[in-house]
Coordinates of C-alpha atoms in Angstrom, one line a residue:
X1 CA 33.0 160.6 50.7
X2 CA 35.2 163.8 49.6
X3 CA 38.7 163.2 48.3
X4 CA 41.2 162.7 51.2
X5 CA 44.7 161.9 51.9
X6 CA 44.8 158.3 53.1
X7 CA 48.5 158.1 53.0
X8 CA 51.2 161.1 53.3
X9 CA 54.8 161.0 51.7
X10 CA 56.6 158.7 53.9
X11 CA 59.7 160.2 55.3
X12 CA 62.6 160.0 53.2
X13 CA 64.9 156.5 53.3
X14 CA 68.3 156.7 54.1
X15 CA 68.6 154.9 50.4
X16 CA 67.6 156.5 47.6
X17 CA 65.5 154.9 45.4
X18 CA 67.2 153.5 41.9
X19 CA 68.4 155.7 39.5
X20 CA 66.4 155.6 36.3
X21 CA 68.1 156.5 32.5
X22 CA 66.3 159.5 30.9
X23 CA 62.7 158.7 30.2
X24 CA 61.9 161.0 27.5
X25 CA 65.0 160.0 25.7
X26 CA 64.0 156.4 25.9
X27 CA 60.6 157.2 24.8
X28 CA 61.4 158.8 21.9
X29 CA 63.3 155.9 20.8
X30 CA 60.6 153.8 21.6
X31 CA 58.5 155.7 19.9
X32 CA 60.5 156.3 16.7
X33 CA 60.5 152.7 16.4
X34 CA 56.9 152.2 16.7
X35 CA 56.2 154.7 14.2
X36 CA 58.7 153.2 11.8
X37 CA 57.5 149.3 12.5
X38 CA 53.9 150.5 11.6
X39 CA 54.9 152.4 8.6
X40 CA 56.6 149.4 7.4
X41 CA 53.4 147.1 8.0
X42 CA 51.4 149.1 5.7
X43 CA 53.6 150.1 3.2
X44 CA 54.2 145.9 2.7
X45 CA 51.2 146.0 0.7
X46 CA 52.4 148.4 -1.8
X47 CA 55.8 146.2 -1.6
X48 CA 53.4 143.6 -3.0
X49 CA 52.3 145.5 -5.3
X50 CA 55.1 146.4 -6.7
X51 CA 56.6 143.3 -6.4
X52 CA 54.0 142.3 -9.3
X53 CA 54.4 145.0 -11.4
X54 CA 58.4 144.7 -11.8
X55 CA 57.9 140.8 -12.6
X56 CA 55.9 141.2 -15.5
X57 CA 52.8 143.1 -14.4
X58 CA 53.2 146.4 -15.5
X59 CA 52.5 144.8 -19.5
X60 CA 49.4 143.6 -18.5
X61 CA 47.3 146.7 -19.3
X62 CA 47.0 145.9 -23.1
X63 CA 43.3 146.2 -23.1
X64 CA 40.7 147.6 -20.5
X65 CA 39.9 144.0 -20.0
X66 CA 43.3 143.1 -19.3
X67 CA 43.3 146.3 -17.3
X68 CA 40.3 145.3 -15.2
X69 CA 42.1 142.0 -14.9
X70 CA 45.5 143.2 -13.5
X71 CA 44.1 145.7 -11.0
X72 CA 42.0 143.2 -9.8
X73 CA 45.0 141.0 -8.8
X74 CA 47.0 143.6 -7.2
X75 CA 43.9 144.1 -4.9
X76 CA 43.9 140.5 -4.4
X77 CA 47.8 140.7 -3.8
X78 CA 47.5 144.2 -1.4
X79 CA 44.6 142.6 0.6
X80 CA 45.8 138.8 1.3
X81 CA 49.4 140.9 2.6
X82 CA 47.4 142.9 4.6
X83 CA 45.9 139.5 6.1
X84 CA 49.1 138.1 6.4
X85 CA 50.3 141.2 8.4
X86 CA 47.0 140.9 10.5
X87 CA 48.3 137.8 11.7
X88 CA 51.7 138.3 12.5
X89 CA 50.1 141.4 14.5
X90 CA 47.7 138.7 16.2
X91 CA 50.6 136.3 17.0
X92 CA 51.8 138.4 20.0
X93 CA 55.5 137.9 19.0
X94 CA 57.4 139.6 21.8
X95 CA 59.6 141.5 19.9
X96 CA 56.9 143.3 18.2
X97 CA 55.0 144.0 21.7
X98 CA 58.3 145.2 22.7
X99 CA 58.0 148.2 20.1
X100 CA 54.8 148.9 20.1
X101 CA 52.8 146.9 23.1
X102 CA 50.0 144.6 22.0
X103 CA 47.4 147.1 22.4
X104 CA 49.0 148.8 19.5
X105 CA 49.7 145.9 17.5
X106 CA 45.8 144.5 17.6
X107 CA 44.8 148.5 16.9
X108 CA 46.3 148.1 13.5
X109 CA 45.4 144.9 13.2
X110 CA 42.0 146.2 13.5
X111 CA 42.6 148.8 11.0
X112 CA 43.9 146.6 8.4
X113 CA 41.0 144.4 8.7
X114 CA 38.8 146.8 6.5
X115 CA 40.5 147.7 4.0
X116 CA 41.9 144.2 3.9
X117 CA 38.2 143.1 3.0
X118 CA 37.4 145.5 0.7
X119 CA 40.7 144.9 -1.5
X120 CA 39.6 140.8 -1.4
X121 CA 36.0 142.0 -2.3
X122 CA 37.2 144.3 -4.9
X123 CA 39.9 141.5 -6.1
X124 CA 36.5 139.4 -7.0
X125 CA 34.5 142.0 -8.0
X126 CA 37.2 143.1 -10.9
X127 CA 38.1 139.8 -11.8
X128 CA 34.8 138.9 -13.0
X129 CA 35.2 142.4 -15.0
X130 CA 38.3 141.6 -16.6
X131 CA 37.5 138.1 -17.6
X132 CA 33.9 138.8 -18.5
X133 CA 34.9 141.3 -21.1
X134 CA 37.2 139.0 -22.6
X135 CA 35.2 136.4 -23.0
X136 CA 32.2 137.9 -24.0
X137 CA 30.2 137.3 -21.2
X138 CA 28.5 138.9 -18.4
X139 CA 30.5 139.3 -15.4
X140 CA 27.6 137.6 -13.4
X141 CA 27.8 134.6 -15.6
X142 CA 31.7 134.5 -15.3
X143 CA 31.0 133.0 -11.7
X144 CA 30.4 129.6 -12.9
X145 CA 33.4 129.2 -14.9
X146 CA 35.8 130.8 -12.4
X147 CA 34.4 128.2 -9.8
X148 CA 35.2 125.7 -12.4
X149 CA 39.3 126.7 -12.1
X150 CA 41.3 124.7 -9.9
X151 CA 40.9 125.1 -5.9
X152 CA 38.5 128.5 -6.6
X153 CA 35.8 127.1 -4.2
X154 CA 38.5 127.1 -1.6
X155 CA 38.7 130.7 -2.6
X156 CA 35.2 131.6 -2.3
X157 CA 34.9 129.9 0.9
X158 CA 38.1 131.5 2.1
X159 CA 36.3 134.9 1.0
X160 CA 32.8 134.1 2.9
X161 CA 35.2 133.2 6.2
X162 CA 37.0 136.6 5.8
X163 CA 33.5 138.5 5.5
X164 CA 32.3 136.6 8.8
X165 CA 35.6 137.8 10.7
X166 CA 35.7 141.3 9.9
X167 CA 31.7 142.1 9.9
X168 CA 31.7 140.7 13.6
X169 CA 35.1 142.6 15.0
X170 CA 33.1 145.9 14.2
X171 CA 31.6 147.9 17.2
X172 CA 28.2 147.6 16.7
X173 CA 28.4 143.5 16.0
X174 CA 31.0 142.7 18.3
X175 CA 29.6 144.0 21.8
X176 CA 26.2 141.5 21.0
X177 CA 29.1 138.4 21.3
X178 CA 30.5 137.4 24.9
X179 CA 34.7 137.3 24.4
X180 CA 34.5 133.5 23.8
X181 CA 31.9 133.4 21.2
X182 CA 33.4 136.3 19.4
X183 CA 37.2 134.7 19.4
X184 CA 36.2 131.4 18.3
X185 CA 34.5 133.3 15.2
X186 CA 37.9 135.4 14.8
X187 CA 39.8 131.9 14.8
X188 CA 38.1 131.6 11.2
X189 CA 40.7 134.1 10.4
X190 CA 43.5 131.6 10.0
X191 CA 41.2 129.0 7.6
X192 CA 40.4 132.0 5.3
X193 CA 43.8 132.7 4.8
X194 CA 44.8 128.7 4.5
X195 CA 41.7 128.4 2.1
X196 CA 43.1 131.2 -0.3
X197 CA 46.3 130.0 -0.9
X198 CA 46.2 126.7 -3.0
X199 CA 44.6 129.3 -5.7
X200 CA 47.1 131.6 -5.7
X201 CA 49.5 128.4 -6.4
X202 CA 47.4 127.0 -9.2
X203 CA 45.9 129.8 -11.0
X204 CA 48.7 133.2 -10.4
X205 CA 52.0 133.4 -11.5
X206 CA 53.0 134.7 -8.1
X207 CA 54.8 132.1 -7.1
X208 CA 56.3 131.8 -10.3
X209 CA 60.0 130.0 -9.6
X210 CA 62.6 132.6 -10.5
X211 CA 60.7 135.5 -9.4
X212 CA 61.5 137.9 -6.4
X213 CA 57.5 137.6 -5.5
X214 CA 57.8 134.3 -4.5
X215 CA 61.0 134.6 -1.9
X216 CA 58.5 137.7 -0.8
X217 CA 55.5 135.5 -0.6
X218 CA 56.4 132.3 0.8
X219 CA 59.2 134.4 3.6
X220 CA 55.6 136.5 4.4
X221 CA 53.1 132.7 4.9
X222 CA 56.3 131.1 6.7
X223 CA 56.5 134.4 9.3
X224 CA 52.6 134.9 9.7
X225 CA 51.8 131.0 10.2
X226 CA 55.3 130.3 11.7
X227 CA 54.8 133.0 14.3
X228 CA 51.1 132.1 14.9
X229 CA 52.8 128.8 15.4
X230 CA 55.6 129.2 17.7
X231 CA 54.0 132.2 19.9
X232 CA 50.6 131.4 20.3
X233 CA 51.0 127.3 20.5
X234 CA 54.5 126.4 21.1
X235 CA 55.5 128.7 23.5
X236 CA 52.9 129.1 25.6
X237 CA 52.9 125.4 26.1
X238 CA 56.9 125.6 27.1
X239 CA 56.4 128.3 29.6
X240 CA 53.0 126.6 31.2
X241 CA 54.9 123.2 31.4
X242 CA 58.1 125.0 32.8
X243 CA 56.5 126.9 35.4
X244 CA 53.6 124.3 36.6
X245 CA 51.5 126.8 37.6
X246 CA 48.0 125.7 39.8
X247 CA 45.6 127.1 42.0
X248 CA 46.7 127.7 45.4
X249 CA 43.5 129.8 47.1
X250 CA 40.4 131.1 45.9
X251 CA 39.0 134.0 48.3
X252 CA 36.4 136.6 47.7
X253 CA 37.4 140.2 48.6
X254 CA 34.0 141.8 47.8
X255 CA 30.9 140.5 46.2
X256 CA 31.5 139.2 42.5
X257 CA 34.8 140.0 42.9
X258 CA 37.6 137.0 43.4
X259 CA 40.9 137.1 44.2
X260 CA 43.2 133.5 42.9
X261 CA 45.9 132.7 44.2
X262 CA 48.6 130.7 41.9
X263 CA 51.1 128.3 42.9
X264 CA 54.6 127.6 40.7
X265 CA 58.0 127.1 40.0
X266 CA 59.8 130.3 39.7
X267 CA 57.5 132.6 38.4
X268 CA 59.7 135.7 38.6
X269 CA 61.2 133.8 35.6
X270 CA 58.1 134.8 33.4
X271 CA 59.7 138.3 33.1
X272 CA 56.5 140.3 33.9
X273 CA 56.5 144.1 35.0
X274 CA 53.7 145.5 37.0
X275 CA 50.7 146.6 34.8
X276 CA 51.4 143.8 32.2
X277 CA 48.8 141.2 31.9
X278 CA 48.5 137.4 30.9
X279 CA 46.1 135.1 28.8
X280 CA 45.3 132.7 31.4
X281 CA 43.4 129.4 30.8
X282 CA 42.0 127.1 33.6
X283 CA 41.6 123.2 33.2
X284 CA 38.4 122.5 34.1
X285 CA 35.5 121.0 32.4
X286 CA 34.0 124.3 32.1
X287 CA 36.8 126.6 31.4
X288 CA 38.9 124.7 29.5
X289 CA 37.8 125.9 26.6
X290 CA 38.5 129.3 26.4
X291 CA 41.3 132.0 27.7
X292 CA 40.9 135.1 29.5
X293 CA 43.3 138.2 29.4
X294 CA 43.7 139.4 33.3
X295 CA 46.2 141.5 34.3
X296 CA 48.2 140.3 37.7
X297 CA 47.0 142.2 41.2
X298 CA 50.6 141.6 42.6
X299 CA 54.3 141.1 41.5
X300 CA 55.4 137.6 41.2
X301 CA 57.5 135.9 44.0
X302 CA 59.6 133.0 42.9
X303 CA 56.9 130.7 43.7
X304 CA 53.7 132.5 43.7
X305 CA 51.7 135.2 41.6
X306 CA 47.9 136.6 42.2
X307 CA 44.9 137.6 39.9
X308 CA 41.7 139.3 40.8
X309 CA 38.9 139.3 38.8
X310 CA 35.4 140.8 38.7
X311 CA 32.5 138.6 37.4
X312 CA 31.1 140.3 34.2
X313 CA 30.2 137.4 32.4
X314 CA 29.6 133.6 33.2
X315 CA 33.4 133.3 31.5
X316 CA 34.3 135.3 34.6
X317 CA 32.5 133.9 36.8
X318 CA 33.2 130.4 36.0
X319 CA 36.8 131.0 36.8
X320 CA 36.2 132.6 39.8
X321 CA 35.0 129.0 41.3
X322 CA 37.9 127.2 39.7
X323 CA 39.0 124.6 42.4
X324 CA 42.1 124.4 44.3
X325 CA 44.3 122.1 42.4
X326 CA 43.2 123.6 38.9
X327 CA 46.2 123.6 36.3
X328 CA 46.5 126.4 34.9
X329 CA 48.5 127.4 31.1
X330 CA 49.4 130.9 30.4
X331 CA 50.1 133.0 27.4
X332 CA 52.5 136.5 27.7
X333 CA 53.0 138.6 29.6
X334 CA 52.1 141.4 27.4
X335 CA 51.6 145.2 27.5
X336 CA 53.2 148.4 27.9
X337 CA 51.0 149.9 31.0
X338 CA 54.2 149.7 32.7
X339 CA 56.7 151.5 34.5
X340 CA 59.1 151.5 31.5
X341 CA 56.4 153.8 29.1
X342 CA 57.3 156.3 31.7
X343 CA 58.2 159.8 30.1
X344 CA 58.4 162.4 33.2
X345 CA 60.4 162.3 36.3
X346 CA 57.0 161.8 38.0
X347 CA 53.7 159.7 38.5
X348 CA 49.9 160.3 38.2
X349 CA 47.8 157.2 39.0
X350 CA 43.8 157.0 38.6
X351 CA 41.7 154.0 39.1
X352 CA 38.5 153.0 39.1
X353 CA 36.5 150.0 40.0
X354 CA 38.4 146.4 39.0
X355 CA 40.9 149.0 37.0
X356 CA 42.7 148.8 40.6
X357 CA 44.7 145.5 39.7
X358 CA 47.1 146.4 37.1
X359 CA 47.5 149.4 39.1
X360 CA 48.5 147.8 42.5
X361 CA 50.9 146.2 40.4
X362 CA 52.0 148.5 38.7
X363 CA 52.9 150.5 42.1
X364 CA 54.4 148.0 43.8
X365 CA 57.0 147.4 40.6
X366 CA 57.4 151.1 39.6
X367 CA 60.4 153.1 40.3
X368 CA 60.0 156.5 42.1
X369 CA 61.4 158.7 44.8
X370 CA 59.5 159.8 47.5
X371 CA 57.2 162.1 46.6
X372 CA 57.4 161.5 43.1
X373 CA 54.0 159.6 43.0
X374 CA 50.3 160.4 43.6
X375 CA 47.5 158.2 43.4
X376 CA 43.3 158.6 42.9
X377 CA 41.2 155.7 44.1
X378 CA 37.3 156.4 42.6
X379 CA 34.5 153.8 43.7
X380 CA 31.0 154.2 43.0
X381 CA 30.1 153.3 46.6
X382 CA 32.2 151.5 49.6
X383 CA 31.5 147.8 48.1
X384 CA 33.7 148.9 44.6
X385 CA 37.1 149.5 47.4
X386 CA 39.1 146.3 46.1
X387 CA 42.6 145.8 47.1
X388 CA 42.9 149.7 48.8
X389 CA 43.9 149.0 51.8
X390 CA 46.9 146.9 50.2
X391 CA 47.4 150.2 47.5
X392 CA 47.2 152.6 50.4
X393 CA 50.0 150.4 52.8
X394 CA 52.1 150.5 49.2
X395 CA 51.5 154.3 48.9
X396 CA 53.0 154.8 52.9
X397 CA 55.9 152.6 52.0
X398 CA 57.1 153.8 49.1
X399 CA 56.1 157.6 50.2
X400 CA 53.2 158.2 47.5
X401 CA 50.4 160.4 48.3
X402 CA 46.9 158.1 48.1
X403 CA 43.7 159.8 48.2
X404 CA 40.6 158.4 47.5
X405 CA 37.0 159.9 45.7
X406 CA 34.0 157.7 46.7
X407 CA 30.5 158.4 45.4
X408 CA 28.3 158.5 42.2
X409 CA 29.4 160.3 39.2
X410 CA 28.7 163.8 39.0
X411 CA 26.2 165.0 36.9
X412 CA 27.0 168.7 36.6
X413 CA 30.9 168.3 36.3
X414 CA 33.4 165.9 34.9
X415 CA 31.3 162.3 34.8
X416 CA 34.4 160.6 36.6
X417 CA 34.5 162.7 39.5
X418 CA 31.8 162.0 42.5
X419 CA 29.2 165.0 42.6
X420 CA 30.0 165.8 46.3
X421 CA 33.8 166.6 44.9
X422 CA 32.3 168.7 41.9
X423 CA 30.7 170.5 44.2
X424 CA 33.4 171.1 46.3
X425 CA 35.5 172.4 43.3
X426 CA 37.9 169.4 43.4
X427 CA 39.3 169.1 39.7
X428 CA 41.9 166.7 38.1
X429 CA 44.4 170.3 38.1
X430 CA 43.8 170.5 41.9
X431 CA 44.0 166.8 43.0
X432 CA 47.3 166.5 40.9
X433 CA 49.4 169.6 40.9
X434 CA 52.5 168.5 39.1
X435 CA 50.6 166.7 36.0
X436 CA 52.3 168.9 34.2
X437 CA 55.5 166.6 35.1
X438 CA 53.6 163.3 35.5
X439 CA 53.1 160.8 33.5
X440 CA 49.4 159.5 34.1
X441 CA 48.1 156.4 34.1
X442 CA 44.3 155.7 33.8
X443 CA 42.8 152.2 34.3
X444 CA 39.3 151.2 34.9
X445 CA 35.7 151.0 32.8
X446 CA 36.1 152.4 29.2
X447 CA 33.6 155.4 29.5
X448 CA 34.6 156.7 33.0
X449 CA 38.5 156.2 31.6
X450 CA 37.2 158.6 28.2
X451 CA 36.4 161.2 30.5
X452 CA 39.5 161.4 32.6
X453 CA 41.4 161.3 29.5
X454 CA 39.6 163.9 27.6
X455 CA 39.8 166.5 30.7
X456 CA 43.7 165.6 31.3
X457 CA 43.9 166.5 27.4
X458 CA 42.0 169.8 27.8
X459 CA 44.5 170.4 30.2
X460 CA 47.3 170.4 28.0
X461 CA 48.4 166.9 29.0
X462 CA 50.5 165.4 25.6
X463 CA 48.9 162.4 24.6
X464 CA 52.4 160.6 25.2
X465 CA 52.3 161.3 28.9
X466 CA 48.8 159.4 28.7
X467 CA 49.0 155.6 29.5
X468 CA 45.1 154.1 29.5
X469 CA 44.4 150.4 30.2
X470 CA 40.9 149.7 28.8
X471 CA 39.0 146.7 30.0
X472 CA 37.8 146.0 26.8
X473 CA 38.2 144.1 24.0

């Protein structure tokens, strides 16, 4: 099927829609504070470093040994602050997703977790330098007396836990794990870092009483545990005993593809915004388990709120057979595909596939005059049309144009365009003529989403005006 208007503007209301501050100003602050916040993350692990160097370390580079030695702990000092920072990154505080969104936060989290290792790994490696050469010894043959200090098995295990988390959250490793399997192993995270810290207390003089590294030290465990604590524990099991939130209706809308329905107590208190998603966990014997993040298909009401998932792994569809009844705990919301990461006066929408949920969402919460707002549905076929009818009834109300693109991916053009519309000379400049002024948000499978992105880019699109919601992990 060729693109096609499936909803005109709507004429205009006698009320105006609301009146919205000045979104590039307001991004720019946003932004200025995410770049400073992330600046600040890294640059904490040359605070610790220098940190060690003003109490006394900087006269601990007598002799190469003792030179081997001391740049061997401020590796060990840079990497465990760059594990601490990981996570308070990976507690989802809201204040932080405010800034920067959590997509953001667990992107640096990711690219800490490297260089993070290879600091620890190089921590070891010169330690059994330093000492090795002032002993005498061969650094191999250093390993059975350094296992001999106080709580350094603890240390090695810690080590061997941190290896295991960071070698399966690459790429290549991560994608042979389902999400389950892949964040229990991450949990491991939290008992490297716990295992590591008795020998920092018993063999370093980090924590030295009097010093200025040990208000830094102990404020930087307290925040990164504390925070793990309170936002990934406490509060989560506040706002899920608050709300009460159950399964009201289970009903398929296509096959593999569910729709729940969730009964609570005031649920527009949970301060979501269209686009945002939760972490939602169902109590069953066979869900209970594990969590899932899924973004909400519709705005909350005071006493209702709707998800819609695709089964694309027996988590998935596990919880898509949930029973009516089920109690469900949430975690969030969280993210910034949202109406407020809005730059331009107006709106570009493109899904694909189950990337339609945040979007309907998203549309129903967004602010916009008519006019002000196209939208692109893409299926594969007529079976992958989930939730259009309800996007294209939103589009006539609010006076969006909806068109829709139906048909397999073109082979000779842009891969997320059908080929009939290639052939027809339909291009992402044609179907949205005021990009230029758009802000344009892309949700839907990771590879098809790449390709829109990358054309809108060739286009001259900023990368600011660029909002992507990836469906992967």
């Amino acid at each position: 099927m060729s693109i096609q208007a499936q909803a005109r503007p709507a004429a205009r209301p006698s009320r105006t829609a609301p009146s919205r501050r000045d979104p590039r100003r307001e991004y720019k602050r946003r932004a200025a504070r995410a770049d400073l916040l992330v600046i600040a993350l890294w640059a904490s692990g040359a605070a610790a470093a220098a940190l060690f160097l003003a109490s006394g370390g900087a006269g601990q580079f007598g002799s190469i040994a003792e030179s081997f030695t001391s740049v061997g702990i401020v590796a060990g000092l840079i990497g465990t602050d760059f594990v601490l920072v990981m996570l308070v990154l990976a507690a989802r505080i809201p204040a932080i997703d405010r800034v920067i969104g959590h997509d953001r936060a667990i992107a640096v989290h990711r690219s800490l977790g490297k260089p993070a290792l290879y600091l620890l790994l190089g921590h070891g490696a010169l330690l059994l330098v330093g000492y090795g050469m002032s002993q005498g010894y061969n650094p191999i043959a250093e390993i059975g007396p350094m296992l001999a200090l106080p709580d350094m098995p603890l240390a090695f295990i810690g080590m061997g836990l941190m290896i295991a988390v960071v070698v399966t959250s690459l790429v290549a490793v991560r994608r042979k794990f389902s999400y389950e399997g892949w964040h229990l192993v991450h949990l491991l995270s939290y008992f490297s870092v716990a295992f590591a810290l008795p020998h920092q207390l018993s063999n370093g003089g980090v924590l030295a009483e009097g010093t200025v590294q040990r208000v830094y030290w102990i404020a930087l465990y307290v925040i990164a545990f504390g925070a793990i604590l309170t936002f990934r524990f406490i509060e989560p099991i506040v706002s899920s005993l608050r709300h009460q939130i159950t399964v009201a209706g289970v009903n398929t809308i296509a096959p593999g593809v569910t729709s729940i329905h969730l009964a609570g107590r005031n649920l527009r208190g949970l301060g979501s915004a269209g686009g945002q998603y939760f972490i939602w966990r169902f109590w069953t014997g066979k869900t209970w388990w594990h969590s899932h993040p899924i973004s909400l298909s519709a705005m909350p009401t005071t006493s209702s709120a709707r998800i819609t998932i695709r089964d694309l792994g027996s988590g998935s569809a596990r919880i898509s057979q949930v029973p009516v009844g089920t109690r469900v705990s949430i975690e969030g919301p969280y993210g910034l595909f949202t109406d407020a990461a809005r730059t331009s006066p107006k709106l570009a929408i493109i899904a694909a596939g189950i990337g339609v949920t945040p979007i309907r969402a998203l549309l129903e919460h967004a602010q916009f005059a008519p006019g002000e707002a196209t939208i692109l549905l893409r299926a594969g076929s007529q079976d992958e049309t989930y939730l259009w009818d309800e996007i294209v009834e939103l589009a006539a109300a609010k006076g969006a144009a909806c068109f829709v693109m139906v048909g397999h991916r073109s082979a000779t053009g842009p891969s997320w365009m059908s080929e009939t519309d290639v052939q027809r000379g339909v291009t992402l400049a044609s179907a949205f003529p005021d990009l230029a002024q758009s802000d344009l948000f892309l949700c839907g499978p990771t590879p098809w989403l790449d390709s829109v992105e990358a054309e809108a880019r060739a286009l001259g699109v900023p990368f600011d005006h660029i909002h992507a919601e990836r469906f992967d992990w």
